Tab-separated table of C-alpha atoms and ligand atoms in Angstrom:
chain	number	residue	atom	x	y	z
A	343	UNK	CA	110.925	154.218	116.238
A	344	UNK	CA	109.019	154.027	119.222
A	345	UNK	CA	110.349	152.489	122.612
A	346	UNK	CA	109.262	148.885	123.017
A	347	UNK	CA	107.683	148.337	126.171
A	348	UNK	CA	109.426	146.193	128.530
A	349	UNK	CA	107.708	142.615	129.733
A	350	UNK	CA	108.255	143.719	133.281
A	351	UNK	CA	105.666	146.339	132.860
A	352	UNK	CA	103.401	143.620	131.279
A	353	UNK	CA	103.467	140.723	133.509
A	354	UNK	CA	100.793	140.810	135.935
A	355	UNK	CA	99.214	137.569	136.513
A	356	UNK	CA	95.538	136.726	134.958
A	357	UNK	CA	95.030	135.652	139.219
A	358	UNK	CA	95.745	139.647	139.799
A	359	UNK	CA	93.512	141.164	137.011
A	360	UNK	CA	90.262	139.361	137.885
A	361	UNK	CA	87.887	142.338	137.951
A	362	UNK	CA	86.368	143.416	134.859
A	363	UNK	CA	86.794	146.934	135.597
A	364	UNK	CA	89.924	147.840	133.214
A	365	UNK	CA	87.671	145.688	130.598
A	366	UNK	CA	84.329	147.904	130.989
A	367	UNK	CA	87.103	150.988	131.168
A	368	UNK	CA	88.235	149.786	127.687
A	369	UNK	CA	85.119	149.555	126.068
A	370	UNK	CA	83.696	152.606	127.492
A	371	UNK	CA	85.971	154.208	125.486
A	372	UNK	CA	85.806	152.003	122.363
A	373	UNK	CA	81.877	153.770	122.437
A	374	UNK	CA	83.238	157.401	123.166
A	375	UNK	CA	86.044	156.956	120.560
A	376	UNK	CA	83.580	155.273	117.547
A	377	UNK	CA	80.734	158.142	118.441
A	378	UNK	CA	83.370	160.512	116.928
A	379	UNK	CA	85.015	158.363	114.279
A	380	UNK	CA	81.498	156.952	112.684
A	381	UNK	CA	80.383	160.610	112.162
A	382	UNK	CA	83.668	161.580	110.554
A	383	UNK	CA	83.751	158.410	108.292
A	384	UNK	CA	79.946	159.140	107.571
A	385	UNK	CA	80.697	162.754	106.666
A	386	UNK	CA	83.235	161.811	104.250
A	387	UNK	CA	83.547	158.360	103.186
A	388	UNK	CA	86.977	156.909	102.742
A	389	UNK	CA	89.774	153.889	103.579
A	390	UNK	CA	90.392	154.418	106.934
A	391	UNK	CA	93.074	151.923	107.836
A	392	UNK	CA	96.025	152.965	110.093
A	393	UNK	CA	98.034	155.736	111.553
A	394	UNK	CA	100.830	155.662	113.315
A	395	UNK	CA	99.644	159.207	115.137
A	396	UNK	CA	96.316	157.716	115.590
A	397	UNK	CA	94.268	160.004	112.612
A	398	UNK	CA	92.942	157.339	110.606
A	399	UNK	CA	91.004	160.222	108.556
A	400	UNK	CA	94.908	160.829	107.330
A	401	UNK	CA	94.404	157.559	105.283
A	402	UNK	CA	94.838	159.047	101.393
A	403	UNK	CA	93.173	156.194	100.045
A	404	UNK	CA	89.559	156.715	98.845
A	405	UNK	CA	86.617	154.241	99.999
A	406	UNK	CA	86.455	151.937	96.056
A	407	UNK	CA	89.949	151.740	95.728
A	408	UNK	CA	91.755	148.256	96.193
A	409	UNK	CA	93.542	149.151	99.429
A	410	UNK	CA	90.223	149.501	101.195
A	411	UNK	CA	89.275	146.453	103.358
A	412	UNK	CA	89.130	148.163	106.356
A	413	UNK	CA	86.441	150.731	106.778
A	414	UNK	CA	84.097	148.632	108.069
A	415	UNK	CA	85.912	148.064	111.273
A	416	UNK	CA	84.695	151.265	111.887
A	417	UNK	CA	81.232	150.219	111.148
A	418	UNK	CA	81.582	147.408	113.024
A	419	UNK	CA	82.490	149.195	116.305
A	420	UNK	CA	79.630	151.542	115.887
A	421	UNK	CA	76.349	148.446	115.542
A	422	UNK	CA	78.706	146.954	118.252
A	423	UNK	CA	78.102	150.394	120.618
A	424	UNK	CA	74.437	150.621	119.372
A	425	UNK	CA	73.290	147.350	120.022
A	426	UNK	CA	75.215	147.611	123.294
A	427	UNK	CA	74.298	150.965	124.184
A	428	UNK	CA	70.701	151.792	122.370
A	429	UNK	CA	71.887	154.554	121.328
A	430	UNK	CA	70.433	155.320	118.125
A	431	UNK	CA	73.190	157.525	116.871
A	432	UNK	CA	75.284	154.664	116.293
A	433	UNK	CA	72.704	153.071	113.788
A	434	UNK	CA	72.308	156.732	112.231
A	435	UNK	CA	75.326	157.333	110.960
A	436	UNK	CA	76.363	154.072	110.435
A	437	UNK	CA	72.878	154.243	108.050
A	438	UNK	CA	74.248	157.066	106.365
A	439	UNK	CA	77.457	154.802	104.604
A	440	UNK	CA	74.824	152.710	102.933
A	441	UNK	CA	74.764	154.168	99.495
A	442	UNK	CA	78.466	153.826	99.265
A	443	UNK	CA	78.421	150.334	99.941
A	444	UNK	CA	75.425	149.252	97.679
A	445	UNK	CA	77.473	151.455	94.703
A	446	UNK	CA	80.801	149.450	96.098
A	447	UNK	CA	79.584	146.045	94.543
A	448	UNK	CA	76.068	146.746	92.252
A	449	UNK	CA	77.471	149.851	90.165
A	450	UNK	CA	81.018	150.240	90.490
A	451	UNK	CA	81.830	146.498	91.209
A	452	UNK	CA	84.748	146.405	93.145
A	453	UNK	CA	86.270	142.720	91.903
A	454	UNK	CA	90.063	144.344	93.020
A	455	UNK	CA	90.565	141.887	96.294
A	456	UNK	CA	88.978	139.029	98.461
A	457	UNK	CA	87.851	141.332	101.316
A	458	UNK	CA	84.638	141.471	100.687
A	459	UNK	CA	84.115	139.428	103.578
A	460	UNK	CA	86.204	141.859	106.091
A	461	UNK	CA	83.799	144.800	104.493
A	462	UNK	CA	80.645	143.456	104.071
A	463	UNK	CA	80.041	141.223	107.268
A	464	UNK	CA	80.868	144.096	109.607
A	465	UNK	CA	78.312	146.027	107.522
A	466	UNK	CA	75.539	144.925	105.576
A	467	UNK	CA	75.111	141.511	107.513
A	468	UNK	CA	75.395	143.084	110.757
A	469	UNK	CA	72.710	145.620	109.513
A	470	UNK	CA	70.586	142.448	108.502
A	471	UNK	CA	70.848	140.614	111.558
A	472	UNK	CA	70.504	143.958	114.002
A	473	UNK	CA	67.434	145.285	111.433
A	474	UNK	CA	65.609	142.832	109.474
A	475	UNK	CA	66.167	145.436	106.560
A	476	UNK	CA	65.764	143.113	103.544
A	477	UNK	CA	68.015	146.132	101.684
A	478	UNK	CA	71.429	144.972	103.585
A	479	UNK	CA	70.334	141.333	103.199
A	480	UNK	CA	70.381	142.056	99.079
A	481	UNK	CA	73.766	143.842	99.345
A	482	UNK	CA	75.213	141.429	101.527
A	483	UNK	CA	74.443	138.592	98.885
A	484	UNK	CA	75.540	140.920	96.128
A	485	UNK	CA	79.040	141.354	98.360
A	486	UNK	CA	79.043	137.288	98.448
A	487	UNK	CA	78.335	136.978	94.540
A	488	UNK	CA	81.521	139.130	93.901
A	489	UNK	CA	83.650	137.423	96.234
A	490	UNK	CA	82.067	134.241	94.780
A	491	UNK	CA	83.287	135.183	91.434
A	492	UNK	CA	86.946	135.149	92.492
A	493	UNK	CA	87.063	131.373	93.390
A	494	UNK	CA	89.715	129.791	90.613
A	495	UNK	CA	87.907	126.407	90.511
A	496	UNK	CA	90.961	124.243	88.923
A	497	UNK	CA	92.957	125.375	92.229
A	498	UNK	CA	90.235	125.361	94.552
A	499	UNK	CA	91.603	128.925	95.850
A	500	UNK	CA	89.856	132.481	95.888
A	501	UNK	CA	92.067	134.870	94.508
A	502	UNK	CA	93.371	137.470	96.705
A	503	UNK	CA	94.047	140.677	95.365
A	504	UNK	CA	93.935	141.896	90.916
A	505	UNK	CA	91.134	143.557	89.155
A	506	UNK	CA	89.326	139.788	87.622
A	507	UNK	CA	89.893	141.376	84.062
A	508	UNK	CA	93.660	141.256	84.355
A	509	UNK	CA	95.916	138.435	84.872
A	510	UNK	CA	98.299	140.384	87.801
A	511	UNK	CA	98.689	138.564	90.948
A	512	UNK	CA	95.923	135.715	89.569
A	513	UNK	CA	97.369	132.459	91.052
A	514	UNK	CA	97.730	134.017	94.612
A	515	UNK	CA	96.276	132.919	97.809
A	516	UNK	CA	96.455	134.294	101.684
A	517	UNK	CA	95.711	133.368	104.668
A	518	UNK	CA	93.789	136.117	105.430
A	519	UNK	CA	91.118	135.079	103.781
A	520	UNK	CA	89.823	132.514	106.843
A	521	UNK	CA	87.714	135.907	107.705
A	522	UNK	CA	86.449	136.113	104.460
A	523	UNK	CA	84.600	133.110	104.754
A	524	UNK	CA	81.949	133.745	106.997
A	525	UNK	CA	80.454	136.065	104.388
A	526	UNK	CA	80.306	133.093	102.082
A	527	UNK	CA	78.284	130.568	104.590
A	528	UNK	CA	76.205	133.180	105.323
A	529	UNK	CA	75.313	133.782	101.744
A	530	UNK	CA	74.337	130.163	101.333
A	531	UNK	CA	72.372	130.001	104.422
A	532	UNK	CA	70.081	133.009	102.933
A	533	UNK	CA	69.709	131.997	99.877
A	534	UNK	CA	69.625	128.556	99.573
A	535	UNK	CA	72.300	128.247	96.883
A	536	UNK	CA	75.123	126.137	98.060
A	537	UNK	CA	78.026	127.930	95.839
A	538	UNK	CA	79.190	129.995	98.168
A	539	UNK	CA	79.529	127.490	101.029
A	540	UNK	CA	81.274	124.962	98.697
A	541	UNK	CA	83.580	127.665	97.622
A	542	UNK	CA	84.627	128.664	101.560
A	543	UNK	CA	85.023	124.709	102.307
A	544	UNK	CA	87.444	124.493	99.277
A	545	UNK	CA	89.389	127.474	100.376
A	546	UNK	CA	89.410	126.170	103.966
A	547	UNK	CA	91.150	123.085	102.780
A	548	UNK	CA	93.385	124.208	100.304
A	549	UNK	CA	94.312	126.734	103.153
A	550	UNK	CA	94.408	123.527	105.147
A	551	UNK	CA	96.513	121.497	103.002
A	552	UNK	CA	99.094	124.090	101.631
A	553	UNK	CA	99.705	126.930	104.254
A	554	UNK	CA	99.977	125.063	107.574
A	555	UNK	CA	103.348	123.489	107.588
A	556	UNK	CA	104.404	120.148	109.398
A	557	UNK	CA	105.307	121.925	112.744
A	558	UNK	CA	101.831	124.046	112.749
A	559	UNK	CA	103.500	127.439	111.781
A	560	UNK	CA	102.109	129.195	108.814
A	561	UNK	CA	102.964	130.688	105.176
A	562	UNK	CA	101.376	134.027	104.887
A	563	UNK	CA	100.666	133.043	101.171
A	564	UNK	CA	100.345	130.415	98.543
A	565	UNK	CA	100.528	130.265	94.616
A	566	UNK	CA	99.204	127.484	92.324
A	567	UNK	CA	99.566	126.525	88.884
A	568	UNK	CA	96.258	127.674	86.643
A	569	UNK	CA	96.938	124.794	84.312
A	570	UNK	CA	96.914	122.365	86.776
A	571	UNK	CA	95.707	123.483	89.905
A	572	UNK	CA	98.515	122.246	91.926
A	573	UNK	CA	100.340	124.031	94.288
A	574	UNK	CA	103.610	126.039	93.436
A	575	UNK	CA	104.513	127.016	96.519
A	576	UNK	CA	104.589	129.302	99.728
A	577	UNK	CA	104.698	133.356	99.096
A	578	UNK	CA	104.825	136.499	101.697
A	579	UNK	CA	103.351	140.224	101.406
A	580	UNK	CA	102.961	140.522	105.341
A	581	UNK	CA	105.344	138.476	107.649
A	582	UNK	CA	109.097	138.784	107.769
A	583	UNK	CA	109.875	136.404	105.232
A	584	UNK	CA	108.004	133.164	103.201
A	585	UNK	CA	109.303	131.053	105.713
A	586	UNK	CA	108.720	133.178	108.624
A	587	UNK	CA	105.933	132.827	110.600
A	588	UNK	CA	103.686	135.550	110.483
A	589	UNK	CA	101.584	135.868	114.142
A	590	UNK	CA	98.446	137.919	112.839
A	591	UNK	CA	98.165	135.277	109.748
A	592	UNK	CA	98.236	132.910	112.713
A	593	UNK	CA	95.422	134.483	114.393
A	594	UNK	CA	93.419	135.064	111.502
A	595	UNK	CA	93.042	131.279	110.855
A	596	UNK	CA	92.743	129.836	114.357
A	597	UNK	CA	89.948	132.463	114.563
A	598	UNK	CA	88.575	131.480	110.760
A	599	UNK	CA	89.329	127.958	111.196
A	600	UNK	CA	87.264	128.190	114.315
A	601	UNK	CA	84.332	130.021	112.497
A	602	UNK	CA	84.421	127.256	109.333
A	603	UNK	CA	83.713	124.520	112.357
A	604	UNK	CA	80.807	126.587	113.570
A	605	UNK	CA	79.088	126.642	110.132
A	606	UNK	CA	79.986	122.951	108.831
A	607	UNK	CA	80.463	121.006	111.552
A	608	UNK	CA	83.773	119.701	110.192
A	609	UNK	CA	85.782	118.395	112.926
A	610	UNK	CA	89.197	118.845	110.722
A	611	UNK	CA	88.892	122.412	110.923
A	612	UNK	CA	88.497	122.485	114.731
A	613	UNK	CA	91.508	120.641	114.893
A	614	UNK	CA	93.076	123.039	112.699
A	615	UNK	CA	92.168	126.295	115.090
A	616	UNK	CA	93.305	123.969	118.031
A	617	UNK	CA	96.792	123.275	116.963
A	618	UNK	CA	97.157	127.047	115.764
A	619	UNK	CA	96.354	127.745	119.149
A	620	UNK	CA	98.500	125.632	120.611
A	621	UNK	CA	101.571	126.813	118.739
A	622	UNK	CA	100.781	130.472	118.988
A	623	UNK	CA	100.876	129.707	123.093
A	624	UNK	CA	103.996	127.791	122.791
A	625	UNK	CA	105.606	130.704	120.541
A	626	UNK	CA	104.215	133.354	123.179
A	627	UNK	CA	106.092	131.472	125.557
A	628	UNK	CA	104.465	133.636	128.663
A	629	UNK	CA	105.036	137.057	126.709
A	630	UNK	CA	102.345	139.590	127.114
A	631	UNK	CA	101.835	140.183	123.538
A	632	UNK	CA	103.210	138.230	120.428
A	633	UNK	CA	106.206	139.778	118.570
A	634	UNK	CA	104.559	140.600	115.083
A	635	UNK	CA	106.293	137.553	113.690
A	636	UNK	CA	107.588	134.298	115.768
A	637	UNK	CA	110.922	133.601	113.576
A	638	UNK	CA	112.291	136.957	113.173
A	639	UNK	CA	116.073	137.214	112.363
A	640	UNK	CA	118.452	137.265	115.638
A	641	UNK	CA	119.279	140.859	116.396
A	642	UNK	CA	115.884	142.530	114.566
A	643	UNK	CA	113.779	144.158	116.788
A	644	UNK	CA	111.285	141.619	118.482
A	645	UNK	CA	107.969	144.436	117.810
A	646	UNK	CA	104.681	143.531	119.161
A	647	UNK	CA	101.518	143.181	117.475
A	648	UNK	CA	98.297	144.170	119.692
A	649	UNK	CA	96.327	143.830	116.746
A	650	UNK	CA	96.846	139.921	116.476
A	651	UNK	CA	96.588	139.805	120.120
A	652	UNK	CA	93.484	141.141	119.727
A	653	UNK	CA	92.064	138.893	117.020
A	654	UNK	CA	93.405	136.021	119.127
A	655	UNK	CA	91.311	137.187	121.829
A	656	UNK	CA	88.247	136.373	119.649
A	657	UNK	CA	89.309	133.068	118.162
A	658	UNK	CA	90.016	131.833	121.486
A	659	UNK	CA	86.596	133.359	123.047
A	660	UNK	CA	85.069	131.189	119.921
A	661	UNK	CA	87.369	128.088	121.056
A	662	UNK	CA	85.362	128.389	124.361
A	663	UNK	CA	81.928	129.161	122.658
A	664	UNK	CA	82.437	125.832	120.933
A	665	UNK	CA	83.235	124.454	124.047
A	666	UNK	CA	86.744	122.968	122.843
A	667	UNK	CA	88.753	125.331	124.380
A	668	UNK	CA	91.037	123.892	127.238
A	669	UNK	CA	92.401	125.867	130.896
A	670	UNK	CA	95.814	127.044	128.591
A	671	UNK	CA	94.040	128.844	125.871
A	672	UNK	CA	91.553	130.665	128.392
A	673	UNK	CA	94.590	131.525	130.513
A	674	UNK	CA	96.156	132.964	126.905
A	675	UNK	CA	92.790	134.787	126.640
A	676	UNK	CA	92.473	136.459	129.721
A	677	UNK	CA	96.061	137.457	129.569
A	678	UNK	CA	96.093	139.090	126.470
A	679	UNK	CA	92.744	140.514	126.809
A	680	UNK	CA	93.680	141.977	130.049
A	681	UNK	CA	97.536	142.994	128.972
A	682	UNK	CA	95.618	145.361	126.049
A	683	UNK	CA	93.255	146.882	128.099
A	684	UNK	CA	96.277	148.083	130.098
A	685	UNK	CA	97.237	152.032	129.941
A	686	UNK	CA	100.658	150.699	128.381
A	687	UNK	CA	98.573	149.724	125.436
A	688	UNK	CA	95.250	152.089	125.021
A	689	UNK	CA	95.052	155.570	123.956
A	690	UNK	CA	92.713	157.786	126.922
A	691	UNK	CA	93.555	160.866	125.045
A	692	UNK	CA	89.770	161.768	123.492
A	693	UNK	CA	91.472	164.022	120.720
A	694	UNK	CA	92.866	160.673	119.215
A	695	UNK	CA	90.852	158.566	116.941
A	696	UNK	CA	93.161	155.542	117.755
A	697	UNK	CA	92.196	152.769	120.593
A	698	UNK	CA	95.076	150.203	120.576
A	699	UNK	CA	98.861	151.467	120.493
A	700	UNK	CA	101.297	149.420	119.243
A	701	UNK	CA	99.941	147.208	115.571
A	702	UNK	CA	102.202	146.163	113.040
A	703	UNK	CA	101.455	146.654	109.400
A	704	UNK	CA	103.695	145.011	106.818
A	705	UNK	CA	107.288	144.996	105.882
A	706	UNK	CA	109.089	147.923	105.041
A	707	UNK	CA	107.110	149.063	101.762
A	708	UNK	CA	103.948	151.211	101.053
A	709	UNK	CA	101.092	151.552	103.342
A	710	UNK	CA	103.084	149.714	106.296
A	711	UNK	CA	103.574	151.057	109.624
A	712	UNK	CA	105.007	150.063	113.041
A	713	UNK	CA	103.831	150.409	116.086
A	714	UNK	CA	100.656	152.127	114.591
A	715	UNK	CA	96.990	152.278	115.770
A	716	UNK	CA	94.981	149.948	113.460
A	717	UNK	CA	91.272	150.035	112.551
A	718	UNK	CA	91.062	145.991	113.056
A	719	UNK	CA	93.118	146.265	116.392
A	720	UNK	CA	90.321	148.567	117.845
A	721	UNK	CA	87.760	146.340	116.092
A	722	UNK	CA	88.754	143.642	117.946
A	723	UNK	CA	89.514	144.698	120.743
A	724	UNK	CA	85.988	146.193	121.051
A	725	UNK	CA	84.475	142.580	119.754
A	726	UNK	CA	86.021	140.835	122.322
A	727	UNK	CA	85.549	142.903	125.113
A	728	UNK	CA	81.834	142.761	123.744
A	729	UNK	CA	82.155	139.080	124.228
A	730	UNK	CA	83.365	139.202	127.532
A	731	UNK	CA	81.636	141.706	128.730
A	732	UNK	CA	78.061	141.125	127.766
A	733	UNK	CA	78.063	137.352	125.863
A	734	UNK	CA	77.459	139.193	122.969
A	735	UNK	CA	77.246	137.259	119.862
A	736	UNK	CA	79.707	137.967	116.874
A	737	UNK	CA	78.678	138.732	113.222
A	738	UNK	CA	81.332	136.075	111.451
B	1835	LIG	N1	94.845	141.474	106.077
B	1835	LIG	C1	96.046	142.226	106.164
B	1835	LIG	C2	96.640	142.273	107.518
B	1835	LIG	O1	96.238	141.578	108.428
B	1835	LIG	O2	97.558	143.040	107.687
């Protein structure tokens, strides 16, 4: 296991780190790293996820298989570096993925998990919004329409992960899903039909209503009865244990919770992202970067997560775009954006398709990994510098 890097080496003061240089450094490599990667990914498409060595093309997991909610990160990163850049190459090859994803949901219809939203709003919606292409626009609803058809109406839920056709894992919830629902609003706002919004605001509030607990900490997952709809009670695939509190889940829904205000206007959910904020500072307690999970067993090894510092980054860079962000979160923001940009936490080593060290994947069973590079650490890490760099405007 890797060495954990000591807070001493991580506590420069936001006052210290005020010029954007290491943030311009970062993303200058973001570009160099995604002008390889994209090309790769292009060449031979597949689920590129993470790797503790950094080779994400290492990933054994083929691009339709259930596993796969990741390679769009990869997309992502390159229409971030085009529209940043120009430089056409970017749109090329990102260009040359789109068979895969129109077979993904029109002929193969992939109806295995919820991330629809993860894959298709880093891909065919960006593409729509960058191009005007009316072909991404009628994959992206397609994308929607599948995700769509795992809502559970009696429980007001959308069904994380199981093929629809069989009943495994068919009353489960996570809270992961706050980034699926962008791709939902969206989806009503082009076509007209309010489904898919009226699904995402019943997720939002059973999320709401069942995962955020009394003292604003959060269950990774949720089950309900499909009789009755009612809740059965909190579960866990990612954080330490159910009643753990998992710090990516965390930053997943102040960030969604944020994006669900943006689109509806719904005050509740702003409050929601606010007091995840609030407890996610008051967990960090002044460290750099979270521990992967805030209530981990005395003695176990306190890793940290860049990844969910890097997603919290972007809900707290939303926070401010909505203008309810207050002087603790931006200091939280600058800190964390500027303690991953530091050479303790990137990777300047070309040969390595890795950005961000140091991302924590799971517990203990298949496909997780400690202190790995992870395709939505690098994601969001390039997002947010984006953001700060050049007011660029997200895709959720
Ligand atoms: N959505 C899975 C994770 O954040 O690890």
């Amino acid at each position: 296991m890797k060495t954990i890097i000591p807070e001493s080496k991580l506590s420069a003061s936001p006052d210290t780190l005020k010029s954007t240089a290491p943030l311009r450094q970062a993303y200058d490599l973001c570009v160099r790293k995604t002008r390889r990667n994209i090309k790769a990914l292009a060449d031979e498409p597949r689920s590129w996820s993470n790797a503790a060595d950094g080779n994400y093309a290492s990933n054994n997991e083929g691009f339709y298989e259930i596993g796969n909610w990741t390679s769009s990160f990869f997309t992502g990163m390159a229409l971030l570096a085009w529209r940043e850049t120009g430089d056409e190459y970017f749109l090329q090859q990102t260009l040359r993925l789109a068979p895969a994803y129109r077979e993904k949901v029109f002929t193969r219809f992939v109806d295995t998990h919820h991330d629809l939203g993860f894959l298709y709003t880093l891909y065919s919606v960006a593409l729509y919004k960058l191009t005007q292409d009316k072909a991404h626009r009628e994959v992206g609803l397609r994308a929607a329409e599948v995700l769509y058809q795992r809502f559970n109406h009696q429980g007001g839920f959308i069904r994380a992960w199981g093929h629809m056709n069989t009943t495994e894992q068919d009353n489960l919830a996570i809270i992961d899903c706050m980034m699926n629902l962008p791709l939902l609003y969206w989806a009503s706002l082009e076509s007209g039909d309010p489904k898919f919004r009226d699904a995402a605001i019943k997720q939002a509030d059973t999320i709401l209503k069942n995962f955020i607990r009394a003292d604003d900490s959060v269950f990774h997952a949720y089950r309900f009865d499909l009789k009755t709809g009612k809740s059965i009670g909190g579960d866990n695939y990612c954080g330490r244990s159910v009643d753990s509190h998992w710090v990516r889940g965390t930053t997943w829904a102040i960030y969604g919770f944020a994006i669900s205000y943006r689109y509806t206007g719904d005050k509740k959910y702003l409050d929601a992202s606010l007091r995840l904020a609030r407890k996610f500072n008051q967990e960090l307690n002044g460290d750099a970067i979270p521990v992967w999970d805030f209530r981990l067993p005395a003695g176990e090894a306190p890793l940290r997560d860049s990844s969910a510092a890097a997603v919290a980054v972007c809900g707290y860079q939303e926070l401010e775009k909505l203008g309810a962000a207050d002087a603790l979160i931006t200091k939280a923001k600058e800190s964390l954006l500027y303690h991953i940009c530091s050479d303790a936490y990137l990777n300047f080593d070309d040969n390595c398709r890795g950005v961000l060290r140091d991302g924590q994947v799971g517990l203990n069973g298949p496909g997780s990994a400690q202190n790995a590079y992870t395709s939505w650490g690098d994601y969001y890490l390039m997002e947010a510098l984006a953001h700060e760099l050049f007011q660029a405007e997200t895709w959720w």
